[in-house]
PDB file of C-alpha atoms in Angstrom:
ATOM      1  CA  MET E   1      -0.030  -0.072   0.027  1.00  0.00           C
ATOM      2  CA  SER E   2       1.606   3.538  -0.853  1.00  0.00           C
ATOM      3  CA  VAL E   3       1.941   6.506   1.415  1.00  0.00           C
ATOM      4  CA  GLU E   4      -0.759   8.466   0.174  1.00  0.00           C
ATOM      5  CA  ALA E   5      -3.253   5.635   0.447  1.00  0.00           C
ATOM      6  CA  SER E   6      -2.538   5.269   3.974  1.00  0.00           C
ATOM      7  CA  LEU E   7      -2.741   9.042   4.801  1.00  0.00           C
ATOM      8  CA  PRO E   8      -6.809   8.959   5.176  1.00  0.00           C
ATOM      9  CA  ALA E   9      -6.601   6.057   7.538  1.00  0.00           C
ATOM     10  CA  MET E  10      -4.250   7.934   9.861  1.00  0.00           C
ATOM     11  CA  GLY E  11      -6.899  10.973   9.435  1.00  0.00           C
ATOM     12  CA  GLY E  12      -4.682  13.428   7.315  1.00  0.00           C
ATOM     13  CA  PHE E  13      -2.232  16.142   8.683  1.00  0.00           C
ATOM     14  CA  PRO E  14      -2.728  19.334  10.371  1.00  0.00           C
ATOM     15  CA  SER E  15      -3.496  22.284   7.699  1.00  0.00           C
ATOM     16  CA  ILE E  16      -0.931  24.764   7.092  1.00  0.00           C
ATOM     17  CA  SER E  17      -2.627  27.534   9.137  1.00  0.00           C
ATOM     18  CA  VAL E  18      -3.244  25.494  12.086  1.00  0.00           C
ATOM     19  CA  ILE E  19       1.117  24.461  12.358  1.00  0.00           C
ATOM     20  CA  LEU E  20       1.545  28.114  11.708  1.00  0.00           C
ATOM     21  CA  VAL E  21      -0.961  29.350  14.698  1.00  0.00           C
ATOM     22  CA  THR E  22       0.315  26.293  16.846  1.00  0.00           C
ATOM     23  CA  MET E  23       4.508  27.521  16.626  1.00  0.00           C
ATOM     24  CA  THR E  24       3.339  31.396  16.709  1.00  0.00           C
ATOM     25  CA  VAL E  25       1.408  30.244  19.873  1.00  0.00           C
ATOM     26  CA  LEU E  26       4.344  28.436  20.925  1.00  0.00           C
ATOM     27  CA  GLY E  27       6.962  31.009  20.849  1.00  0.00           C
ATOM     28  CA  LEU E  28       4.741  33.610  22.379  1.00  0.00           C
ATOM     29  CA  LEU E  29       3.764  31.678  25.276  1.00  0.00           C
ATOM     30  CA  PRO E  30       6.045  32.887  27.534  1.00  0.00           C
ATOM     31  CA  LEU E  31       5.174  36.576  27.115  1.00  0.00           C
ATOM     32  CA  LEU E  32       1.637  35.327  26.594  1.00  0.00           C
ATOM     33  CA  VAL E  33       2.009  33.565  30.321  1.00  0.00           C
ATOM     34  CA  VAL E  34       3.434  36.166  31.781  1.00  0.00           C
ATOM     35  CA  MET E  35       1.657  39.322  30.442  1.00  0.00           C
ATOM     36  CA  THR E  36      -2.036  37.495  30.562  1.00  0.00           C
ATOM     37  CA  THR E  37      -2.263  35.185  33.121  1.00  0.00           C
ATOM     38  CA  SER E  38      -1.918  35.155  36.936  1.00  0.00           C
ATOM     39  CA  PHE E  39       1.769  34.181  36.819  1.00  0.00           C
ATOM     40  CA  THR E  40       3.590  37.268  37.288  1.00  0.00           C
ATOM     41  CA  LYS E  41       1.313  38.618  40.442  1.00  0.00           C
ATOM     42  CA  ILE E  42       2.176  35.374  41.967  1.00  0.00           C
ATOM     43  CA  SER E  43       5.586  34.620  40.952  1.00  0.00           C
ATOM     44  CA  ILE E  44       6.638  38.321  42.473  1.00  0.00           C
ATOM     45  CA  VAL E  45       4.842  37.793  45.719  1.00  0.00           C
ATOM     46  CA  LEU E  46       6.829  34.798  46.473  1.00  0.00           C
ATOM     47  CA  VAL E  47      10.115  36.428  45.596  1.00  0.00           C
ATOM     48  CA  LEU E  48       9.477  39.087  47.925  1.00  0.00           C
ATOM     49  CA  LEU E  49       8.408  36.548  50.319  1.00  0.00           C
ATOM     50  CA  ARG E  50      11.727  35.072  50.133  1.00  0.00           C
ATOM     51  CA  ASN E  51      13.834  38.479  50.402  1.00  0.00           C
ATOM     52  CA  ALA E  52      11.222  39.172  53.635  1.00  0.00           C
ATOM     53  CA  LEU E  53      12.627  35.887  54.664  1.00  0.00           C
ATOM     54  CA  GLY E  54      15.960  36.657  54.323  1.00  0.00           C
ATOM     55  CA  VAL E  55      16.660  33.371  53.021  1.00  0.00           C
ATOM     56  CA  GLN E  56      17.843  33.883  49.538  1.00  0.00           C
ATOM     57  CA  GLN E  57      18.749  30.815  48.426  1.00  0.00           C
ATOM     58  CA  ALA E  58      15.746  28.513  49.699  1.00  0.00           C
ATOM     59  CA  PRO E  59      13.105  28.377  47.885  1.00  0.00           C
ATOM     60  CA  PRO E  60      15.013  28.155  44.805  1.00  0.00           C
ATOM     61  CA  GLY E  61      14.122  29.961  41.590  1.00  0.00           C
ATOM     62  CA  LEU E  62      13.094  26.960  40.227  1.00  0.00           C
ATOM     63  CA  ALA E  63      10.695  25.750  43.017  1.00  0.00           C
ATOM     64  CA  ILE E  64       8.936  29.557  42.956  1.00  0.00           C
ATOM     65  CA  SER E  65       8.769  29.527  39.333  1.00  0.00           C
ATOM     66  CA  GLY E  66       6.854  26.231  39.442  1.00  0.00           C
ATOM     67  CA  LEU E  67       4.670  26.769  42.589  1.00  0.00           C
ATOM     68  CA  ALA E  68       3.542  30.240  40.406  1.00  0.00           C
ATOM     69  CA  MET E  69       2.931  27.958  37.365  1.00  0.00           C
ATOM     70  CA  VAL E  70       0.711  25.255  39.331  1.00  0.00           C
ATOM     71  CA  ALA E  71      -1.279  28.104  41.242  1.00  0.00           C
ATOM     72  CA  THR E  72      -1.460  30.214  37.586  1.00  0.00           C
ATOM     73  CA  LEU E  73      -2.903  26.363  35.902  1.00  0.00           C
ATOM     74  CA  ILE E  74      -5.553  26.222  39.317  1.00  0.00           C
ATOM     75  CA  VAL E  75      -6.415  30.056  38.321  1.00  0.00           C
ATOM     76  CA  MET E  76      -6.728  29.982  34.548  1.00  0.00           C
ATOM     77  CA  THR E  77      -8.803  26.835  34.252  1.00  0.00           C
ATOM     78  CA  PRO E  78     -11.754  28.287  33.486  1.00  0.00           C
ATOM     79  CA  VAL E  79     -10.172  30.285  30.991  1.00  0.00           C
ATOM     80  CA  TRP E  80      -8.621  27.327  29.176  1.00  0.00           C
ATOM     81  CA  GLN E  81     -12.007  25.457  29.476  1.00  0.00           C
ATOM     82  CA  GLN E  82     -13.734  28.416  27.149  1.00  0.00           C
ATOM     83  CA  ILE E  83     -10.866  28.100  24.528  1.00  0.00           C
ATOM     84  CA  THR E  84     -11.188  24.351  23.967  1.00  0.00           C
ATOM     85  CA  ALA E  85     -14.719  24.838  24.064  1.00  0.00           C
ATOM     86  CA  ARG E  86     -14.552  27.181  21.005  1.00  0.00           C
ATOM     87  CA  LEU E  87     -12.025  24.813  19.375  1.00  0.00           C
ATOM     88  CA  ASP E  88     -12.233  21.183  18.671  1.00  0.00           C
ATOM     89  CA  ILE E  89      -8.566  20.383  19.188  1.00  0.00           C
ATOM     90  CA  PRO E  90      -8.347  17.019  18.708  1.00  0.00           C
ATOM     91  CA  ALA E  91     -10.325  17.696  15.030  1.00  0.00           C
ATOM     92  CA  MET E  92      -7.694  20.459  14.691  1.00  0.00           C
ATOM     93  CA  LEU E  93      -4.897  17.748  15.073  1.00  0.00           C
ATOM     94  CA  ASP E  94      -6.163  14.703  13.286  1.00  0.00           C
ATOM     95  CA  GLY E  95      -7.024  17.202  10.090  1.00  0.00           C
ATOM     96  CA  ARG E  96     -10.778  16.842  10.656  1.00  0.00           C
ATOM     97  CA  GLU E  97     -11.437  20.596  10.941  1.00  0.00           C
ATOM     98  CA  GLN E  98      -9.573  23.469   9.358  1.00  0.00           C
ATOM     99  CA  PRO E  99     -10.476  26.793  10.907  1.00  0.00           C
ATOM    100  CA  SER E 100      -9.324  29.714   9.920  1.00  0.00           C
ATOM    101  CA  MET E 101      -6.555  31.963  11.562  1.00  0.00           C
ATOM    102  CA  THR E 102      -8.941  34.383  12.445  1.00  0.00           C
ATOM    103  CA  ASP E 103     -11.579  32.079  14.429  1.00  0.00           C
ATOM    104  CA  MET E 104      -8.509  29.955  16.120  1.00  0.00           C
ATOM    105  CA  VAL E 105      -6.789  33.898  17.225  1.00  0.00           C
ATOM    106  CA  ASP E 106     -10.193  34.957  18.038  1.00  0.00           C
ATOM    107  CA  ALA E 107     -11.056  31.662  20.575  1.00  0.00           C
ATOM    108  CA  GLY E 108      -8.032  32.054  22.397  1.00  0.00           C
ATOM    109  CA  ARG E 109      -8.027  36.032  22.628  1.00  0.00           C
ATOM    110  CA  VAL E 110     -11.655  36.373  23.418  1.00  0.00           C
ATOM    111  CA  PRO E 111     -11.683  34.126  26.604  1.00  0.00           C
ATOM    112  CA  LEU E 112      -8.130  35.775  28.085  1.00  0.00           C
ATOM    113  CA  GLU E 113      -9.601  39.467  27.375  1.00  0.00           C
ATOM    114  CA  THR E 114     -12.712  38.418  29.290  1.00  0.00           C
ATOM    115  CA  PHE E 115     -10.173  37.264  32.291  1.00  0.00           C
ATOM    116  CA  MET E 116      -8.079  40.641  32.341  1.00  0.00           C
ATOM    117  CA  ARG E 117     -11.215  42.827  32.156  1.00  0.00           C
ATOM    118  CA  ARG E 118     -12.601  40.822  35.083  1.00  0.00           C
ATOM    119  CA  HIS E 119      -9.310  41.350  37.341  1.00  0.00           C
ATOM    120  CA  VAL E 120      -7.824  44.149  35.683  1.00  0.00           C
ATOM    121  CA  ASP E 121      -7.468  47.841  37.835  1.00  0.00           C
ATOM    122  CA  ASN E 122     -10.455  49.878  36.171  1.00  0.00           C
ATOM    123  CA  ASP E 123      -8.840  53.382  37.038  1.00  0.00           C
ATOM    124  CA  GLU E 124      -5.585  51.895  35.657  1.00  0.00           C
ATOM    125  CA  LEU E 125      -7.173  51.054  32.520  1.00  0.00           C
ATOM    126  CA  ALA E 126      -9.032  54.485  32.520  1.00  0.00           C
ATOM    127  CA  SER E 127      -5.935  56.426  33.298  1.00  0.00           C
ATOM    128  CA  LEU E 128      -4.012  54.320  30.395  1.00  0.00           C
ATOM    129  CA  ASN E 129      -6.406  54.718  27.787  1.00  0.00           C
ATOM    130  CA  LYS E 130      -6.858  58.473  27.965  1.00  0.00           C
ATOM    131  CA  LEU E 131      -2.969  58.676  27.900  1.00  0.00           C
ATOM    132  CA  VAL E 132      -3.168  56.944  24.526  1.00  0.00           C
ATOM    133  CA  SER E 133      -5.759  59.112  23.290  1.00  0.00           C
ATOM    134  CA  ASP E 134      -3.823  61.913  24.276  1.00  0.00           C
ATOM    135  CA  MET E 135      -1.391  60.924  22.296  1.00  0.00           C
ATOM    136  CA  HIS E 136      -3.382  60.974  18.943  1.00  0.00           C
ATOM    137  CA  LEU E 137      -4.514  64.335  19.752  1.00  0.00           C
ATOM    138  CA  GLY E 138      -2.373  66.293  16.991  1.00  0.00           C
ATOM    139  CA  ASN E 139      -3.062  63.635  14.629  1.00  0.00           C
ATOM    140  CA  ASP E 140      -5.933  63.423  12.054  1.00  0.00           C
ATOM    141  CA  GLY E 141      -8.643  61.128  13.023  1.00  0.00           C
ATOM    142  CA  ALA E 142      -8.319  61.662  16.258  1.00  0.00           C
ATOM    143  CA  ASP E 143     -11.737  61.669  17.208  1.00  0.00           C
ATOM    144  CA  ASP E 144     -11.632  57.789  16.077  1.00  0.00           C
ATOM    145  CA  MET E 145      -9.070  57.348  18.959  1.00  0.00           C
ATOM    146  CA  LYS E 146     -11.412  58.014  21.689  1.00  0.00           C
ATOM    147  CA  VAL E 147     -12.577  54.514  22.752  1.00  0.00           C
ATOM    148  CA  GLU E 148     -14.998  54.096  24.922  1.00  0.00           C
ATOM    149  CA  PRO E 149     -15.018  52.065  28.435  1.00  0.00           C
ATOM    150  CA  GLY E 150     -15.243  48.453  27.562  1.00  0.00           C
ATOM    151  CA  HIS E 151     -13.729  48.755  24.144  1.00  0.00           C
ATOM    152  CA  GLU E 152     -10.207  49.850  24.560  1.00  0.00           C
ATOM    153  CA  SER E 153      -7.420  47.683  21.943  1.00  0.00           C
ATOM    154  CA  TRP E 154      -5.667  44.758  22.914  1.00  0.00           C
ATOM    155  CA  PRO E 155      -2.223  46.553  24.166  1.00  0.00           C
ATOM    156  CA  VAL E 156      -3.941  49.051  26.322  1.00  0.00           C
ATOM    157  CA  LEU E 157      -5.718  45.882  28.219  1.00  0.00           C
ATOM    158  CA  VAL E 158      -2.810  43.673  28.655  1.00  0.00           C
ATOM    159  CA  ALA E 159      -0.475  46.666  29.432  1.00  0.00           C
ATOM    160  CA  ALA E 160      -2.966  47.845  32.052  1.00  0.00           C
ATOM    161  CA  PHE E 161      -3.391  44.168  33.135  1.00  0.00           C
ATOM    162  CA  ALA E 162       0.246  43.346  33.884  1.00  0.00           C
ATOM    163  CA  ILE E 163       0.480  47.249  35.770  1.00  0.00           C
ATOM    164  CA  SER E 164      -2.256  46.293  37.822  1.00  0.00           C
ATOM    165  CA  GLU E 165      -1.003  42.632  38.208  1.00  0.00           C
ATOM    166  CA  ILE E 166       2.617  43.905  39.296  1.00  0.00           C
ATOM    167  CA  GLY E 167       1.364  46.675  41.735  1.00  0.00           C
ATOM    168  CA  ALA E 168      -1.149  44.175  43.448  1.00  0.00           C
ATOM    169  CA  ALA E 169       1.845  42.161  43.952  1.00  0.00           C
ATOM    170  CA  PHE E 170       4.237  44.874  45.503  1.00  0.00           C
ATOM    171  CA  LYS E 171       1.227  45.818  47.704  1.00  0.00           C
ATOM    172  CA  ILE E 172       1.420  42.307  49.430  1.00  0.00           C
ATOM    173  CA  GLY E 173       4.582  42.160  49.377  1.00  0.00           C
ATOM    174  CA  MET E 174       4.657  45.276  51.286  1.00  0.00           C
ATOM    175  CA  PHE E 175       2.511  43.855  53.879  1.00  0.00           C
ATOM    176  CA  LEU E 176       4.903  41.071  54.033  1.00  0.00           C
ATOM    177  CA  ALA E 177       8.061  43.050  54.704  1.00  0.00           C
ATOM    178  CA  ILE E 178       6.828  45.040  56.974  1.00  0.00           C
ATOM    179  CA  GLY E 179       5.291  42.173  59.314  1.00  0.00           C
ATOM    180  CA  PHE E 180       8.820  40.517  58.893  1.00  0.00           C
ATOM    181  CA  ALA E 181      10.887  43.847  59.750  1.00  0.00           C
ATOM    182  CA  VAL E 182       8.961  44.182  62.707  1.00  0.00           C
ATOM    183  CA  ILE E 183      10.701  40.773  64.274  1.00  0.00           C
ATOM    184  CA  ASP E 184      14.155  42.336  62.694  1.00  0.00           C
ATOM    185  CA  LEU E 185      13.787  45.457  64.623  1.00  0.00           C
ATOM    186  CA  ILE E 186      12.513  43.588  67.898  1.00  0.00           C
ATOM    187  CA  VAL E 187      15.388  40.719  67.425  1.00  0.00           C
ATOM    188  CA  ALA E 188      18.115  44.095  67.028  1.00  0.00           C
ATOM    189  CA  ASN E 189      16.890  45.858  69.994  1.00  0.00           C
ATOM    190  CA  LEU E 190      16.984  43.108  72.426  1.00  0.00           C
ATOM    191  CA  LEU E 191      20.449  42.456  71.316  1.00  0.00           C
ATOM    192  CA  MET E 192      21.743  45.626  71.382  1.00  0.00           C
ATOM    193  CA  ALA E 193      20.196  45.827  75.255  1.00  0.00           C
ATOM    194  CA  MET E 194      21.933  42.842  76.288  1.00  0.00           C
ATOM    195  CA  GLY E 195      25.394  44.017  75.129  1.00  0.00           C
ATOM    196  CA  MET E 196      25.852  41.298  71.932  1.00  0.00           C
ATOM    197  CA  THR E 197      26.634  44.308  69.464  1.00  0.00           C
ATOM    198  CA  MET E 198      28.718  41.885  67.646  1.00  0.00           C
ATOM    199  CA  PHE E 199      26.087  39.401  67.347  1.00  0.00           C
ATOM    200  CA  PRO E 200      24.635  39.201  63.971  1.00  0.00           C
ATOM    201  CA  PRO E 201      21.178  39.998  64.548  1.00  0.00           C
ATOM    202  CA  SER E 202      20.071  37.715  61.467  1.00  0.00           C
ATOM    203  CA  THR E 203      21.529  34.678  63.397  1.00  0.00           C
ATOM    204  CA  VAL E 204      18.543  34.820  65.718  1.00  0.00           C
ATOM    205  CA  SER E 205      15.519  36.604  63.403  1.00  0.00           C
ATOM    206  CA  ILE E 206      15.950  34.297  60.347  1.00  0.00           C
ATOM    207  CA  PRO E 207      14.967  31.135  62.140  1.00  0.00           C
ATOM    208  CA  LEU E 208      12.741  33.349  64.435  1.00  0.00           C
ATOM    209  CA  LYS E 209      10.893  34.491  61.298  1.00  0.00           C
ATOM    210  CA  LEU E 210      11.107  30.779  59.826  1.00  0.00           C
ATOM    211  CA  LEU E 211       9.727  29.763  63.380  1.00  0.00           C
ATOM    212  CA  VAL E 212       6.722  32.035  62.778  1.00  0.00           C
ATOM    213  CA  PHE E 213       5.888  32.179  59.340  1.00  0.00           C
ATOM    214  CA  VAL E 214       5.531  28.030  59.654  1.00  0.00           C
ATOM    215  CA  THR E 215       3.486  27.725  62.819  1.00  0.00           C
ATOM    216  CA  THR E 216       0.867  30.092  61.569  1.00  0.00           C
ATOM    217  CA  LEU E 217       0.736  28.054  58.057  1.00  0.00           C
ATOM    218  CA  GLY E 218       1.937  31.210  56.276  1.00  0.00           C
ATOM    219  CA  LEU E 219       2.339  29.311  53.013  1.00  0.00           C
ATOM    220  CA  PRO E 220      -1.030  27.436  52.452  1.00  0.00           C
ATOM    221  CA  ARG E 221      -2.511  30.475  53.834  1.00  0.00           C
ATOM    222  CA  LEU E 222      -0.796  32.869  51.281  1.00  0.00           C
ATOM    223  CA  MET E 223      -1.251  30.766  48.417  1.00  0.00           C
ATOM    224  CA  HIS E 224      -4.819  30.319  49.168  1.00  0.00           C
ATOM    225  CA  GLY E 225      -5.357  33.746  49.248  1.00  0.00           C
ATOM    226  CA  LEU E 226      -3.554  34.344  45.859  1.00  0.00           C
ATOM    227  CA  ILE E 227      -5.568  32.186  44.249  1.00  0.00           C
ATOM    228  CA  ALA E 228      -8.637  32.849  45.813  1.00  0.00           C
ATOM    229  CA  SER E 229      -8.108  36.533  44.566  1.00  0.00           C
ATOM    230  CA  TYR E 230      -9.180  35.459  40.995  1.00  0.00           C
ATOM    231  CA  PRO E 231     -13.107  34.764  41.734  1.00  0.00           C
ATOM    232  CA  ARG E 232     -14.335  32.925  38.225  1.00  0.00           C
TER     233      ARG E 232
END
């Protein structure tokens, strides 16, 4: 039997458009994850937590990224379900369906846009949209640049969402840092009052901060709170 005759039995090959979009998405996947999902916020909070504890090598960066990715998968599961509901991925891979590139891009863009609009800071979105509009006031057709709320362009929405996520992460990190800084101050003052000025305060404060963090179930509470900050 020839190779050509055996192709229909194998279900055929994906179309060129499917292969092109797949390769493009794979290339842009790290950027999409960072800019359009909860990964950035969660990873920044975990890094700031490590710095606040004063342990620079534990947990390692790979563990932090892995934990942030797992939490992101939990948060983004509804979005992925909406994307797969719009596209029959097994049929596309088998070549039984060949949607246009526009349909495939819209299938992924619309659920992501809905997610970002649900969690973006509306004030930041309005401010950034106004800034973009003001930049084109001197150009012809400037009236066309004035976009009604809820109809912002994709770059403006992505930028506002990323800024909102990073800002929220630093707010959470600020409270974590302040809480652990209090322990550092107490330990430093106690050692000074005891006349142990040559004794490094971090030798006592780091184990004490770890003790407080572990006994209060700090990591589970923090992760649960981060995931719960993205209501469905």
